[in-house]
Coordinates of C-alpha atoms in Angstrom, one line a residue:
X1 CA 11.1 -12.4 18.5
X2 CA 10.4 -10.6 15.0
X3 CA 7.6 -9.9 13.3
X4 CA 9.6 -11.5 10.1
X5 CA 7.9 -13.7 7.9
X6 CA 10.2 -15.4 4.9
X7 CA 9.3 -14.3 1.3
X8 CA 7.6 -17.7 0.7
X9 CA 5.9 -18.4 3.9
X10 CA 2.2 -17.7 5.0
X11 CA 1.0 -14.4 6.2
X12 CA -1.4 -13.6 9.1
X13 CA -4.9 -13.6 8.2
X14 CA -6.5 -10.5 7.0
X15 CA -9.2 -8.6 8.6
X16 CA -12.5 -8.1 8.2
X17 CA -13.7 -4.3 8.2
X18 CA -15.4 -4.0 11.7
X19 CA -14.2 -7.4 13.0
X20 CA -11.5 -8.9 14.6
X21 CA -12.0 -11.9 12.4
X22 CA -10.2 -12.9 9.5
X23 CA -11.7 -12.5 6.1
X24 CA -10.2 -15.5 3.9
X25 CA -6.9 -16.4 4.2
X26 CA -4.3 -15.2 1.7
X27 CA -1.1 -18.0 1.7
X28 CA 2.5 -17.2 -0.4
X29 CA 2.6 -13.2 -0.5
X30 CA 3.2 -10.8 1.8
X31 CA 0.4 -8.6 1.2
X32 CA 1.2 -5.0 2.2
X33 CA -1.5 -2.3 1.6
X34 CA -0.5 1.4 1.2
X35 CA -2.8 3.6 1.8
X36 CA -3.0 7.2 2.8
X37 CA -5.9 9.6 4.6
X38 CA -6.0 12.0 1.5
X39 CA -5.6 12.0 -2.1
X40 CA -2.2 13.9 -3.5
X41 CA 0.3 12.3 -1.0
X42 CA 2.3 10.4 -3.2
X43 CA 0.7 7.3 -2.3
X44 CA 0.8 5.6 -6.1
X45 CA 4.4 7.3 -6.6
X46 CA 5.4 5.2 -3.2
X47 CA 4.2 2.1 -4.5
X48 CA 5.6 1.8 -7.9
X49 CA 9.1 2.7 -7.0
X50 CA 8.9 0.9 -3.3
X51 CA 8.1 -2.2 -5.9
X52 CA 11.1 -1.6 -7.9
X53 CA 13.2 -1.4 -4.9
X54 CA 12.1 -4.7 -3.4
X55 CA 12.3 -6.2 -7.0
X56 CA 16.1 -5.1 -7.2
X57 CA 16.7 -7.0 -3.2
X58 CA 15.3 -10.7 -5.4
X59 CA 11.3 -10.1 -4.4
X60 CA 8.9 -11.7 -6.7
X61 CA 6.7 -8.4 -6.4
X62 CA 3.4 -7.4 -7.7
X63 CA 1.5 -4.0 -7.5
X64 CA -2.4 -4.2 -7.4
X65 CA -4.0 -1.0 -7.9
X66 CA -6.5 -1.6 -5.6
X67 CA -7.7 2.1 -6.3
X68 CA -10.9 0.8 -8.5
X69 CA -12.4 4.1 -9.3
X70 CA -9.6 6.3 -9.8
X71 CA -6.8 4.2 -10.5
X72 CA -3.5 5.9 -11.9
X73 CA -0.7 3.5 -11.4
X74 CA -1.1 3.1 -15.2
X75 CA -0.4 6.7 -15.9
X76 CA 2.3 6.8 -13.0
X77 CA 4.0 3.7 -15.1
X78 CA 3.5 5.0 -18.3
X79 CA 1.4 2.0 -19.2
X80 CA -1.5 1.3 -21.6
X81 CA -2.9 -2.0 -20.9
X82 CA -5.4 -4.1 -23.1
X83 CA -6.9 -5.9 -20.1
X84 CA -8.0 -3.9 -17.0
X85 CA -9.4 -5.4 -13.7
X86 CA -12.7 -4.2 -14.6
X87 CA -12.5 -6.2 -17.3
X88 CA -11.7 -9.2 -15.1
X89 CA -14.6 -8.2 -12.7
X90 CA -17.5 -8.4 -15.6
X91 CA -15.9 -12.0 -17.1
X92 CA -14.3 -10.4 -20.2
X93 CA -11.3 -11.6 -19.7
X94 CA -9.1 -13.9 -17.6
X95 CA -6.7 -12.4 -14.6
X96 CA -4.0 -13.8 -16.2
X97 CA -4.5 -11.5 -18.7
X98 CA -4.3 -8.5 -16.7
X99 CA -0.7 -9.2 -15.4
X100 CA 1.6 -6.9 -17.4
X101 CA 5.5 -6.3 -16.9
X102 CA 6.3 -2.7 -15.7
X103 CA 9.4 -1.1 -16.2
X104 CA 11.6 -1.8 -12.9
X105 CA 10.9 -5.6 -13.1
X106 CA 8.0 -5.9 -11.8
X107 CA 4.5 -7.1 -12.3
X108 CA 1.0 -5.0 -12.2
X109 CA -2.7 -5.4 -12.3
X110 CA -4.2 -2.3 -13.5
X111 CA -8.0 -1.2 -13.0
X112 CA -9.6 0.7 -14.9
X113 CA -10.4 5.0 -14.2
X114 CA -13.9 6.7 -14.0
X115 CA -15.8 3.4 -13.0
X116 CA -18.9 4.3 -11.0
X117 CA -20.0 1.2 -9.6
X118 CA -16.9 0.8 -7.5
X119 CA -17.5 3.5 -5.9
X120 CA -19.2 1.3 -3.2
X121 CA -18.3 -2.4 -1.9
X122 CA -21.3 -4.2 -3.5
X123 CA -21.5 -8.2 -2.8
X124 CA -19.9 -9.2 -6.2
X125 CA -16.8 -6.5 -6.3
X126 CA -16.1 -7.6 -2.9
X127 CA -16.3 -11.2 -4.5
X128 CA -14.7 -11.1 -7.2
X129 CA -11.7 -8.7 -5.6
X130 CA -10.9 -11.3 -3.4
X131 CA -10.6 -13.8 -5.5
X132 CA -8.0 -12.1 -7.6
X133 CA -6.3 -11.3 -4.3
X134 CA -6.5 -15.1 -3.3
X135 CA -5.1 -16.5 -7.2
X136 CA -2.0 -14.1 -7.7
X137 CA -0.9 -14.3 -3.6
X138 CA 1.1 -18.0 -4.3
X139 CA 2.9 -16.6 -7.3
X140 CA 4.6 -13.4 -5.3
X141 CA 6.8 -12.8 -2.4
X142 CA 5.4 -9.4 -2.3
X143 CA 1.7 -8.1 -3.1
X144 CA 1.3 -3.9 -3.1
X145 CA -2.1 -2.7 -2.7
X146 CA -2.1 0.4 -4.1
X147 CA -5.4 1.5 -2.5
X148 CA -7.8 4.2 -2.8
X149 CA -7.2 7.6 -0.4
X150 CA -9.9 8.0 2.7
X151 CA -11.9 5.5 4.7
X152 CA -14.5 4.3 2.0
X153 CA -15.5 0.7 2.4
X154 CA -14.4 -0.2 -0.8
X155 CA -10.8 1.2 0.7
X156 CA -11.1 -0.3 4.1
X157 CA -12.3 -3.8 2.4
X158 CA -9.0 -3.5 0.0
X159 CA -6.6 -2.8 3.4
X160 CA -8.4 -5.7 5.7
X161 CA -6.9 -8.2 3.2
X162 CA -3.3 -7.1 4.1
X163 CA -1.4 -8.5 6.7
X164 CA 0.7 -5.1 6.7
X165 CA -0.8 -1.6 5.9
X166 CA 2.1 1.2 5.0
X167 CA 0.2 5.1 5.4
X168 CA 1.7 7.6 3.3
X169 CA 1.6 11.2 4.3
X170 CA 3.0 14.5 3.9
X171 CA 3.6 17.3 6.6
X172 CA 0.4 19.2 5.3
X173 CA -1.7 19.8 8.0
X174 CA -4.7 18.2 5.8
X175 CA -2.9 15.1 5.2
X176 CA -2.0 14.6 8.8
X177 CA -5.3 15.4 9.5
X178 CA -6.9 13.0 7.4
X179 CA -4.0 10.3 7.9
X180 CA -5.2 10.1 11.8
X181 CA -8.8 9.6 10.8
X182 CA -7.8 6.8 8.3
X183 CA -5.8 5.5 11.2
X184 CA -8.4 6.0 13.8
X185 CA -10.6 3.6 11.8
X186 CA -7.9 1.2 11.4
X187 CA -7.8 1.0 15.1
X188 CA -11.1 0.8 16.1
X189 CA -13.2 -1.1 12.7
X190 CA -10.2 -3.6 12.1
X191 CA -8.6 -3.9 15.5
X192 CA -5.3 -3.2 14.3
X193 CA -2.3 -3.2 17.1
X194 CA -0.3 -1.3 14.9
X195 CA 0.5 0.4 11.1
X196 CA 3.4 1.4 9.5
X197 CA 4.0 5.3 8.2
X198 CA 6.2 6.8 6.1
X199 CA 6.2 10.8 5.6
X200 CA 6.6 12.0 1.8
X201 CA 7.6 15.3 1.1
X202 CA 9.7 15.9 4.1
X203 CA 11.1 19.0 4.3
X204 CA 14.1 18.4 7.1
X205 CA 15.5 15.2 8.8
X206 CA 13.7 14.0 11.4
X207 CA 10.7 15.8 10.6
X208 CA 8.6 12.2 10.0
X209 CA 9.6 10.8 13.4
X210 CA 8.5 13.8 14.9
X211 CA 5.0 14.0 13.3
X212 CA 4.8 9.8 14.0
X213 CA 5.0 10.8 17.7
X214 CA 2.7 13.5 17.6
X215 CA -0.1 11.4 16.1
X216 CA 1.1 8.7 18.5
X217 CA 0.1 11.4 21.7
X218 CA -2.9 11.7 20.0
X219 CA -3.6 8.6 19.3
X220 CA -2.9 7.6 22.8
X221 CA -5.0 10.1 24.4
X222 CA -8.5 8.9 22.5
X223 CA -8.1 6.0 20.8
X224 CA -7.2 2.2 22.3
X225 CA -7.2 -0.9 20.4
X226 CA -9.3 -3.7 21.7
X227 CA -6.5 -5.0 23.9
X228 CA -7.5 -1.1 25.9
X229 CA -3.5 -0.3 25.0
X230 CA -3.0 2.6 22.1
X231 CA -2.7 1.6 18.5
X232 CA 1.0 1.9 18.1
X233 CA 2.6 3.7 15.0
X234 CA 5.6 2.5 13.8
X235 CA 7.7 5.3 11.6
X236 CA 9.2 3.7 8.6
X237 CA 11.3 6.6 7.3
X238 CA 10.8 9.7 5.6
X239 CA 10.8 10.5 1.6
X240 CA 12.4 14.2 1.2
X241 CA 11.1 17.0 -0.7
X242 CA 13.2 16.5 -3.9
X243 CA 12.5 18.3 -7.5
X244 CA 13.7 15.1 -9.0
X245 CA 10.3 13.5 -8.0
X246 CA 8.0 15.9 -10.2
X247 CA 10.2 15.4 -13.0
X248 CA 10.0 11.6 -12.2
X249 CA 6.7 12.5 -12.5
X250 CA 6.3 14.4 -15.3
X251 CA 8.1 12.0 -17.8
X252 CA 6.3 9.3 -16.3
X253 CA 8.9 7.2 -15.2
X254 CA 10.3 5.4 -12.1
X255 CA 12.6 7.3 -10.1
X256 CA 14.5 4.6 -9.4
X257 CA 15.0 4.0 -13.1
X258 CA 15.5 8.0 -13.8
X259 CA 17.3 9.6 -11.1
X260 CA 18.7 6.4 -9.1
X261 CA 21.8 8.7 -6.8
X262 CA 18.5 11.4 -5.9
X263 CA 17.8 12.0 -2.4
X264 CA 14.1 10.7 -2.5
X265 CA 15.4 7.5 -4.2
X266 CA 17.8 6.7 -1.9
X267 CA 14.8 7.6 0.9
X268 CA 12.7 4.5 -0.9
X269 CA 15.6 2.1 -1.0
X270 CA 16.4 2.8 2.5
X271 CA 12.6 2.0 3.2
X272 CA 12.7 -1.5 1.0
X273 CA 15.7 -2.3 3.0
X274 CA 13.5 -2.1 6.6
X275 CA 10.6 -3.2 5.2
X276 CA 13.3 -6.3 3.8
X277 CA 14.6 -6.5 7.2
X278 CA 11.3 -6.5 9.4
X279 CA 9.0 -8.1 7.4
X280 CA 10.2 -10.2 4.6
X281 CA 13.6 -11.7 5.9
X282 CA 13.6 -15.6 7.7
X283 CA 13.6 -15.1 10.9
X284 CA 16.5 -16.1 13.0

């Protein structure tokens, strides 16, 4: 039996930070969070062209940036928008209003950079996030969180409402580093059996599965779930170190728009295509 879900069904129910309990239940989307242990990964890049894949397989697909702080999807996307979440947050304007088109096909909801009082999950932005989460879930297939980098409770709060969370990394020893520690609170605060990876950056094949099983020794050796068995890691694929990405970057455009044939694009549409497969296909 899979863990598939189809594009229009209802996913599991988030969790709580530090419980095993659901927060609020989320129907219609499949709400994937990607997150990473550091800053600098690649983590926004991976969203915003991961959407335009899934868009191009028939996905109804929005991208939250779910980064409240120090949100950059716009600049990623090359977007200036008239409405930002913040602006949703304090009652200037309605969430509809926030939903812009981005180039690939897909929708976003952009928050605003440089905001200090989301630095911390206070009562009201974990209020009012939620119900933004809980209004745009029946109109997707697919909800990215584009979250913030670390374990700050405004991050962990943003992953607890996704039924899948997706950690980026590179081979850096900081980013690994920092990607067990992110995943070590997964395991232990939410009580997460399991969370995808995907290494970014890669300099050779293979090197992704090999760092998944290294963390997944270590992971094994001090931390358990609340089952007592090891948080499992499941490798989603590996993005390779490709010069087309900072000039992606650079012009501020999609990859998948700019340099489709590149090896890093190809890496993303190979990862739509399991995460299509695994998560978002009927089951049989």
């Amino acid at each position: 039996m899979t863990d598939a879900l189809s594009p229009r069904s209802t996913p599991p129910a988030p969790q709580a930070p530090g419980s095993g309990r659901p927060s609020a239940p989320a129907a219609g989307a499949r709400i994937i969070a990607i997150t990473s242990g550091k800053g600098g990964v690649g983590k926004t890049f991976v969203s915003a062209n991961l959407a335009a894949a899934l868009t191009r397989r028939g996905y109804r697909v929005l991208v939250l940036d779910a980064d409240l702080g120090l949100a950059n999807l716009d600049v990623v996307l090359n977007l200036h928008p008239k409405v930002t979440l913040h602006d949703v947050f304090t009652g200037k304007a309605d969430l509809d209003d926030a939903v812009i088109q981005a180039p690939g096909g897909f929708s976003v909801v952009l928050a605003g950079s440089g905001m200090v009082e989301y630095s911390r999950l206070t009562p009201e932005v974990r209020s009012e996030f939620l119900n933004v989460i809980q209004t745009l879930a029946p109109r997707y297939d697919v909800l990215l969180l584009d979250t913030g980098a670390g374990i700050s409770d405004v991050v962990l709060f943003s992953v607890s409402l996704a039924s899948e969370v997706l950690i980026v990394a590179t081979p850096e020893p900081t980013s690994l580093t920092d990607a067990y520690a992110a995943i070590k609170v997964l395991a232990t605060q939410q009580k997460r059996p399991y969370v995808r990876i995907v290494v970014n950056q890669a300099a050779r094949p293979g090197d992704g599965r090999a760092i998944t099983g290294q963390l997944q020794q270590v992971l094994e050796r001090f931390v358990s779930t609340e089952s007592g068995r090891p948080m499992r890691l499941l490798h989603m694929g590996d993005i390779p170190a490709d010069p087309a990405v900072r000039d992606a970057v650079m012009r501020r455009q999609l990859l998948l728009l700019q340099m489709p044939g590149c090896p890093a694009a190809l890496a993303i549409a190979q990862l739509a295509n399991k995460i299509d497969t695994t998560l978002l296909a009927p089951a049989n």
